[in-house]
Amino acid sequence: MTPACGERPKLLVVANRLPVSAKRTGENSWFLEMSPGGLVSGVTAQFDTKWVGWPGVDVYDEVGKNALSKALAEMKCIPVFLEEVFDQYYNGYCNGILWPILHHMGLPQDDHHDTNKTSQTQYDAYKKANRLFLDVIIDNYEEGDIVWCHDYHLMFLPQYLKEYNSKIKVGWFLHSPFPSSEVYKTLPSRSELLRSVLTADLLGFHTYDFARHFVSTCTRILGVEGTHEGIVDQGRVTRVAVFPIGIDPDRFIRTCKLPEVIQQMNELKERFSGKKVILGVDRLDMIKGIPQKYLGFEKFLEENPNWRHKVVLVQIAVPTRNGVPEYQKVKTQVHGLVGRINGRFGSVSSLPIHHLDCSVNFNYLCALYAIADVMLVTSLRDGMNLVSYEFVACQEAEKGVLVLSEFAGAGQSLGAGALLSKNRLIILGFFGTLTEPMHRRTKEMDLKLNPEVKGTLEALCNDPKTTVVVLSRTGRNILDQIFGEYNIWLAAENGMFLRHTTGEWVTNLPENMNLDWVDGAKNVFKYFTDRTPRSFFKASETSLVWNYEYADVEFGRAQARDMLQYLWAGPISNASVDVVRGNHSVEVHAMGETKGAAIDRILGEIVHKKSMTTPIDFVFCSGYFLKKDEDIYTFFESEILSPKLSYEPRSKSINHSLQKKKVSSSVLDLKKDNYFSAAIGQSHTKARYFIDSSRKVVDLLSQLAVADTTTTMTDSFSDSQLHQTRNTDENLKRWINSVRRKELEIGDSELIGM
Ligand SMILES: O=P(O)(O)OC[C@H]1O[C@H](O[C@H]2O[C@H](CO)[C@@H](O)[C@H](O)[C@H]2O)[C@H](O)[C@@H](O)[C@@H]1O
Ligand SMILES: O=c1ccn([C@@H]2O[C@H](COP(=O)(O)OP(=O)(O)O)[C@@H](O)[C@H]2O)c(=O)[nH]1
């Protein structure tokens, strides 16, 4: 029966745990408190509905069961008493077998002597527990109710529910990750569990990756079809979708304003005054990476003696699943590490790690979140990790830093604001960007690196996570002279030549570039140089520049006009070239030789040379570029709109041959918020921002050298010295289209844009 018009169907939330856990205080009296874990926080925040679940306690007597059921009913909770089955179901199959597999950890390897018997008993207990849940649902189900099953504890429940009544609408949501099929297929009961889950109408996951893994696992293990909607099996569709869980931020913001919580914050600030506070809040679960967090902290203290006694790591390690051997082991390991690190770096008055084996109440948790300078989330794998959201919600005043493991689901939604930058690319022009401020007529040979940028540039170039490229119109010799000492990539003559300073120059020409015109044009350039006193010309493989700035100006201009006529009539008449007439120069260069055209090949080459497999997840590009070279900015914008899958290096080596190799994974992992472009000195630009002077570039680079955050850049770009040039997708598309127009800069081109 469908509910009457206007009447909403009732939702039965079924999870292993009820949102409250019970403690017995007398024969028929119970104390109820909030259950631990993100499932409870996340689901209670969003729904006012009936819950079915385990009350967190073993009850064997009828008096106790009745009293507890009554107490829970007031909170719209219905208990499932699991009794004898609980240990083998919860500690055994759920948390000893399924949990490690779902978190990519594989099956536990010890207890060989009894493995078959134990795992069979656990599997049977798991099925029995699922049936006990079914029984309670049947007792409470009313026609039209929707049953929403949660998590890996209840993978048989959808099938049992549909067998009982095929019309019940059933959803199933997984709060943990779902691993790749290679990991999942090691589970002996892999097919039965998948088949059962697929009987549900709708399946939900936190992230696209988990959903994708699930679908491909079903297709590989069961041979069913995966479509954009979900799984199709013999005409029946099970929808698979992504529903990331969240928190109620207002609850945290409100709590932080309570006088009692402000008082706690003040006490904590005083307690840790003069120190930076790093906070960790995790269940003491191996997936949370607490030992790894401590080892990292120990290394930090080893390598940075000046930070000892100036930083404290406060770790709330909420006790969890004590009945599972792996959890007991991790607890012992963690305690050993705390003892060692505090012993090594502590003093009578100060301990580097404050480790608490307990949970804390909500108000105190908010106070801790609010005063922390750094929240350190080091999950090895984590479904979502609500703690990271909660920290952000409590940080209105302090603006601390969230260090968030990319292996937590939250990394996919908080990524833009968290410290994830693993592989940064910085592309800089030379003239007007890194040079000393100077007159634009300064000769190439006199160009000098801005002394203020030297230290910063060195730090960035030596950072293993950062690739720095100077992309300039300048020639190879000059770049060699100026940057020879740095660990840097040099792209000379607008990227036609490329070199890492530890290697040799390679030509980086587009494939099939026709250079037949060069010899003929060179003759014309020579002819006019010979006939125009004090003029000179420079030639490279792809361009020729004739300069008459020291000649008689009138005569030079007349000669330039003649020279162009000769060129157009002769050597370049059918050639694919750009001709740029400057105030005192004529330049001919191969078409397509812009920074935007070259960057694609430069990236391919760098990726190949560095054997780069980690996608570039941060790009900063800035320069004092010619208008036509601004296509470098649109190159990155178009990567954001339609990313390429891979790069194939295409350059030809002058001095040694390069083995061509396809890079298989995506190279640029750019979203809107991890790409920053800033044009120097020109407000009409395709860059996202413009900067008045190169001095600001020095500031920005120095910030990047000390903190590798996208947040840092976002903050910097929102200050008054930087001007946003655009921010809408529509504009973005227009700019990308406009770049297809051929734009030639007529003006003083000798030095601008180097
Ligand atoms: O009930 P426990 O065995 O004590 O464990 C607590 C919960 O741990 C897991 O939480 C997951 O759900 C969170 C919310 O979706 C998510 O943010 C987190 O990453 C997961 O680890 C488990 O999946 C829950 O069933 C437990 O209640
Ligand atoms: O002493 C504590 C520490 C944490 N939490 C809560 O436990 C949840 C942990 O959820 P998360 O998704 O981060 O991880 P899970 O424990 O579910 O794997 C968060 O809502 C925390 O506020 C709590 O209730 N008491």
PDB file of N, CA and C in Angstrom, residues 403-460:
ATOM      1  N   VAL A 403      45.652  19.173   8.073  1.00  0.00           N
ATOM      2  CA  VAL A 403      46.516  18.294   7.284  1.00  0.00           C
ATOM      3  C   VAL A 403      45.721  17.007   7.100  1.00  0.00           C
ATOM      4  N   LEU A 404      45.271  16.793   5.880  1.00  0.00           N
ATOM      5  CA  LEU A 404      44.283  15.738   5.648  1.00  0.00           C
ATOM      6  C   LEU A 404      44.830  14.666   4.718  1.00  0.00           C
ATOM      7  N   SER A 405      44.832  13.454   5.206  1.00  0.00           N
ATOM      8  CA  SER A 405      45.279  12.338   4.371  1.00  0.00           C
ATOM      9  C   SER A 405      44.423  12.248   3.117  1.00  0.00           C
ATOM     10  N   GLU A 406      45.085  12.054   1.989  1.00  0.00           N
ATOM     11  CA  GLU A 406      44.322  11.915   0.747  1.00  0.00           C
ATOM     12  C   GLU A 406      43.596  10.571   0.702  1.00  0.00           C
ATOM     13  N   PHE A 407      43.876   9.696   1.657  1.00  0.00           N
ATOM     14  CA  PHE A 407      43.224   8.386   1.670  1.00  0.00           C
ATOM     15  C   PHE A 407      41.917   8.395   2.470  1.00  0.00           C
ATOM     16  N   ALA A 408      41.525   9.568   2.955  1.00  0.00           N
ATOM     17  CA  ALA A 408      40.220   9.687   3.610  1.00  0.00           C
ATOM     18  C   ALA A 408      39.239  10.215   2.567  1.00  0.00           C
ATOM     19  N   GLY A 409      37.988   9.711   2.619  1.00  0.00           N
ATOM     20  CA  GLY A 409      36.979  10.195   1.673  1.00  0.00           C
ATOM     21  C   GLY A 409      36.871  11.718   1.724  1.00  0.00           C
ATOM     22  N   ALA A 410      37.044  12.293   2.920  1.00  0.00           N
ATOM     23  CA  ALA A 410      36.925  13.744   3.076  1.00  0.00           C
ATOM     24  C   ALA A 410      37.931  14.486   2.203  1.00  0.00           C
ATOM     25  N   GLY A 411      39.019  13.837   1.872  1.00  0.00           N
ATOM     26  CA  GLY A 411      40.032  14.461   1.016  1.00  0.00           C
ATOM     27  C   GLY A 411      39.443  14.884  -0.316  1.00  0.00           C
ATOM     28  N   GLN A 412      38.411  14.165  -0.769  1.00  0.00           N
ATOM     29  CA  GLN A 412      37.837  14.494  -2.070  1.00  0.00           C
ATOM     30  C   GLN A 412      36.952  15.733  -2.006  1.00  0.00           C
ATOM     31  N   SER A 413      36.377  16.006  -0.826  1.00  0.00           N
ATOM     32  CA  SER A 413      35.541  17.206  -0.766  1.00  0.00           C
ATOM     33  C   SER A 413      36.268  18.385  -0.137  1.00  0.00           C
ATOM     34  N   LEU A 414      37.160  18.119   0.823  1.00  0.00           N
ATOM     35  CA  LEU A 414      37.868  19.235   1.465  1.00  0.00           C
ATOM     36  C   LEU A 414      39.199  19.509   0.784  1.00  0.00           C
ATOM     37  N   GLY A 415      39.470  18.748  -0.266  1.00  0.00           N
ATOM     38  CA  GLY A 415      40.784  18.813  -0.905  1.00  0.00           C
ATOM     39  C   GLY A 415      41.245  20.210  -1.249  1.00  0.00           C
ATOM     40  N   ALA A 416      40.325  21.032  -1.749  1.00  0.00           N
ATOM     41  CA  ALA A 416      40.746  22.354  -2.210  1.00  0.00           C
ATOM     42  C   ALA A 416      41.290  23.212  -1.083  1.00  0.00           C
ATOM     43  N   GLY A 417      40.850  22.937   0.157  1.00  0.00           N
ATOM     44  CA  GLY A 417      41.314  23.787   1.250  1.00  0.00           C
ATOM     45  C   GLY A 417      42.333  23.117   2.142  1.00  0.00           C
ATOM     46  N   ALA A 418      42.647  21.853   1.863  1.00  0.00           N
ATOM     47  CA  ALA A 418      43.533  21.122   2.773  1.00  0.00           C
ATOM     48  C   ALA A 418      44.924  20.974   2.189  1.00  0.00           C
ATOM     49  N   LEU A 419      45.843  20.521   3.024  1.00  0.00           N
ATOM     50  CA  LEU A 419      47.206  20.333   2.558  1.00  0.00           C
ATOM     51  C   LEU A 419      47.317  19.002   1.828  1.00  0.00           C
ATOM     52  N   LEU A 420      47.121  18.995   0.546  1.00  0.00           N
ATOM     53  CA  LEU A 420      47.278  17.758  -0.211  1.00  0.00           C
ATOM     54  C   LEU A 420      48.389  17.975  -1.300  1.00  0.00           C
ATOM     55  N   SER A 421      48.802  19.075  -1.472  1.00  0.00           N
ATOM     56  CA  SER A 421      49.642  19.303  -2.671  1.00  0.00           C
ATOM     57  C   SER A 421      50.823  18.378  -2.699  1.00  0.00           C
ATOM     58  N   LYS A 422      50.771  17.536  -3.589  1.00  0.00           N
ATOM     59  CA  LYS A 422      51.894  16.568  -3.600  1.00  0.00           C
ATOM     60  C   LYS A 422      52.859  16.834  -4.721  1.00  0.00           C
ATOM     61  N   ASN A 423      52.361  17.385  -5.781  1.00  0.00           N
ATOM     62  CA  ASN A 423      53.217  17.509  -6.957  1.00  0.00           C
ATOM     63  C   ASN A 423      52.925  18.852  -7.615  1.00  0.00           C
ATOM     64  N   ARG A 424      53.804  19.809  -7.346  1.00  0.00           N
ATOM     65  CA  ARG A 424      53.518  21.180  -7.787  1.00  0.00           C
ATOM     66  C   ARG A 424      54.340  21.560  -9.011  1.00  0.00           C
ATOM     67  N   LEU A 425      53.701  22.326  -9.852  1.00  0.00           N
ATOM     68  CA  LEU A 425      54.387  22.833 -11.035  1.00  0.00           C
ATOM     69  C   LEU A 425      54.332  24.358 -10.981  1.00  0.00           C
ATOM     70  N   ILE A 426      55.516  24.977 -11.075  1.00  0.00           N
ATOM     71  CA  ILE A 426      55.566  26.439 -11.070  1.00  0.00           C
ATOM     72  C   ILE A 426      56.211  26.876 -12.382  1.00  0.00           C
ATOM     73  N   ILE A 427      55.486  27.684 -13.161  1.00  0.00           N
ATOM     74  CA  ILE A 427      56.015  28.146 -14.440  1.00  0.00           C
ATOM     75  C   ILE A 427      56.173  29.659 -14.374  1.00  0.00           C
ATOM     76  N   LEU A 428      57.378  30.111 -14.653  1.00  0.00           N
ATOM     77  CA  LEU A 428      57.650  31.536 -14.501  1.00  0.00           C
ATOM     78  C   LEU A 428      58.285  32.092 -15.758  1.00  0.00           C
ATOM     79  N   GLY A 429      57.924  33.322 -16.090  1.00  0.00           N
ATOM     80  CA  GLY A 429      58.655  34.019 -17.137  1.00  0.00           C
ATOM     81  C   GLY A 429      59.983  34.483 -16.554  1.00  0.00           C
ATOM     82  N   PHE A 430      60.776  35.132 -17.385  1.00  0.00           N
ATOM     83  CA  PHE A 430      62.072  35.609 -16.884  1.00  0.00           C
ATOM     84  C   PHE A 430      62.078  37.128 -16.810  1.00  0.00           C
ATOM     85  N   PHE A 431      62.102  37.790 -17.977  1.00  0.00           N
ATOM     86  CA  PHE A 431      62.162  39.247 -17.968  1.00  0.00           C
ATOM     87  C   PHE A 431      60.903  39.823 -17.317  1.00  0.00           C
ATOM     88  N   GLY A 432      61.115  40.750 -16.381  1.00  0.00           N
ATOM     89  CA  GLY A 432      59.974  41.394 -15.724  1.00  0.00           C
ATOM     90  C   GLY A 432      59.321  40.512 -14.689  1.00  0.00           C
ATOM     91  N   THR A 433      59.776  39.290 -14.553  1.00  0.00           N
ATOM     92  CA  THR A 433      59.196  38.373 -13.565  1.00  0.00           C
ATOM     93  C   THR A 433      60.240  38.054 -12.500  1.00  0.00           C
ATOM     94  N   LEU A 434      61.385  37.599 -12.975  1.00  0.00           N
ATOM     95  CA  LEU A 434      62.444  37.217 -12.037  1.00  0.00           C
ATOM     96  C   LEU A 434      63.651  38.148 -12.115  1.00  0.00           C
ATOM     97  N   THR A 435      63.601  39.091 -13.067  1.00  0.00           N
ATOM     98  CA  THR A 435      64.757  39.991 -13.205  1.00  0.00           C
ATOM     99  C   THR A 435      64.670  41.135 -12.210  1.00  0.00           C
ATOM    100  N   GLU A 436      65.818  41.781 -12.031  1.00  0.00           N
ATOM    101  CA  GLU A 436      65.822  43.020 -11.255  1.00  0.00           C
ATOM    102  C   GLU A 436      64.953  44.021 -11.994  1.00  0.00           C
ATOM    103  N   PRO A 437      64.235  44.871 -11.277  1.00  0.00           N
ATOM    104  CA  PRO A 437      63.458  45.893 -11.981  1.00  0.00           C
ATOM    105  C   PRO A 437      64.410  46.721 -12.844  1.00  0.00           C
ATOM    106  N   MET A 438      64.082  46.937 -14.106  1.00  0.00           N
ATOM    107  CA  MET A 438      65.002  47.649 -14.993  1.00  0.00           C
ATOM    108  C   MET A 438      64.231  48.248 -16.160  1.00  0.00           C
ATOM    109  N   HIS A 439      64.939  49.061 -16.901  1.00  0.00           N
ATOM    110  CA  HIS A 439      64.326  49.672 -18.063  1.00  0.00           C
ATOM    111  C   HIS A 439      64.100  48.591 -19.116  1.00  0.00           C
ATOM    112  N   ARG A 440      62.981  48.721 -19.815  1.00  0.00           N
ATOM    113  CA  ARG A 440      62.657  47.648 -20.762  1.00  0.00           C
ATOM    114  C   ARG A 440      63.648  47.578 -21.931  1.00  0.00           C
ATOM    115  N   ARG A 441      64.490  48.619 -22.074  1.00  0.00           N
ATOM    116  CA  ARG A 441      65.469  48.573 -23.154  1.00  0.00           C
ATOM    117  C   ARG A 441      66.763  47.872 -22.740  1.00  0.00           C
ATOM    118  N   THR A 442      66.827  47.449 -21.511  1.00  0.00           N
ATOM    119  CA  THR A 442      68.037  46.791 -21.042  1.00  0.00           C
ATOM    120  C   THR A 442      68.412  45.661 -21.985  1.00  0.00           C
ATOM    121  N   LYS A 443      69.710  45.543 -22.263  1.00  0.00           N
ATOM    122  CA  LYS A 443      70.125  44.499 -23.210  1.00  0.00           C
ATOM    123  C   LYS A 443      70.041  43.132 -22.546  1.00  0.00           C
ATOM    124  N   GLU A 444      69.792  42.137 -23.373  1.00  0.00           N
ATOM    125  CA  GLU A 444      69.687  40.767 -22.872  1.00  0.00           C
ATOM    126  C   GLU A 444      70.867  40.383 -21.989  1.00  0.00           C
ATOM    127  N   MET A 445      72.062  40.771 -22.478  1.00  0.00           N
ATOM    128  CA  MET A 445      73.271  40.354 -21.780  1.00  0.00           C
ATOM    129  C   MET A 445      73.359  40.956 -20.370  1.00  0.00           C
ATOM    130  N   ASP A 446      72.643  42.078 -20.161  1.00  0.00           N
ATOM    131  CA  ASP A 446      72.736  42.745 -18.858  1.00  0.00           C
ATOM    132  C   ASP A 446      71.661  42.293 -17.872  1.00  0.00           C
ATOM    133  N   LEU A 447      70.822  41.375 -18.299  1.00  0.00           N
ATOM    134  CA  LEU A 447      69.725  40.963 -17.415  1.00  0.00           C
ATOM    135  C   LEU A 447      70.276  40.228 -16.202  1.00  0.00           C
ATOM    136  N   LYS A 448      69.730  40.544 -15.026  1.00  0.00           N
ATOM    137  CA  LYS A 448      70.202  39.899 -13.801  1.00  0.00           C
ATOM    138  C   LYS A 448      69.003  39.406 -13.002  1.00  0.00           C
ATOM    139  N   LEU A 449      69.237  38.320 -12.291  1.00  0.00           N
ATOM    140  CA  LEU A 449      68.183  37.775 -11.444  1.00  0.00           C
ATOM    141  C   LEU A 449      67.972  38.713 -10.254  1.00  0.00           C
ATOM    142  N   ASN A 450      66.714  38.942  -9.932  1.00  0.00           N
ATOM    143  CA  ASN A 450      66.396  39.772  -8.770  1.00  0.00           C
ATOM    144  C   ASN A 450      67.021  39.145  -7.527  1.00  0.00           C
ATOM    145  N   PRO A 451      67.914  39.842  -6.814  1.00  0.00           N
ATOM    146  CA  PRO A 451      68.577  39.226  -5.655  1.00  0.00           C
ATOM    147  C   PRO A 451      67.573  38.754  -4.605  1.00  0.00           C
ATOM    148  N   GLU A 452      66.412  39.442  -4.540  1.00  0.00           N
ATOM    149  CA  GLU A 452      65.433  39.070  -3.504  1.00  0.00           C
ATOM    150  C   GLU A 452      64.771  37.713  -3.753  1.00  0.00           C
ATOM    151  N   VAL A 453      64.850  37.250  -4.986  1.00  0.00           N
ATOM    152  CA  VAL A 453      64.145  35.994  -5.283  1.00  0.00           C
ATOM    153  C   VAL A 453      65.083  34.785  -5.197  1.00  0.00           C
ATOM    154  N   LYS A 454      66.387  35.053  -5.078  1.00  0.00           N
ATOM    155  CA  LYS A 454      67.353  33.959  -5.198  1.00  0.00           C
ATOM    156  C   LYS A 454      67.138  32.826  -4.178  1.00  0.00           C
ATOM    157  N   GLY A 455      67.058  33.211  -2.885  1.00  0.00           N
ATOM    158  CA  GLY A 455      66.920  32.197  -1.830  1.00  0.00           C
ATOM    159  C   GLY A 455      65.635  31.391  -1.997  1.00  0.00           C
ATOM    160  N   THR A 456      64.551  32.116  -2.292  1.00  0.00           N
ATOM    161  CA  THR A 456      63.249  31.469  -2.451  1.00  0.00           C
ATOM    162  C   THR A 456      63.266  30.507  -3.624  1.00  0.00           C
ATOM    163  N   LEU A 457      63.866  30.976  -4.720  1.00  0.00           N
ATOM    164  CA  LEU A 457      63.905  30.134  -5.920  1.00  0.00           C
ATOM    165  C   LEU A 457      64.705  28.866  -5.636  1.00  0.00           C
ATOM    166  N   GLU A 458      65.783  29.028  -4.921  1.00  0.00           N
ATOM    167  CA  GLU A 458      66.612  27.864  -4.601  1.00  0.00           C
ATOM    168  C   GLU A 458      65.805  26.864  -3.760  1.00  0.00           C
ATOM    169  N   ALA A 459      65.075  27.389  -2.751  1.00  0.00           N
ATOM    170  CA  ALA A 459      64.284  26.492  -1.886  1.00  0.00           C
ATOM    171  C   ALA A 459      63.231  25.757  -2.708  1.00  0.00           C
ATOM    172  N   LEU A 460      62.560  26.478  -3.594  1.00  0.00           N
ATOM    173  CA  LEU A 460      61.517  25.827  -4.404  1.00  0.00           C
ATOM    174  C   LEU A 460      62.126  24.796  -5.345  1.00  0.00           C
TER     175      LEU A 460
END
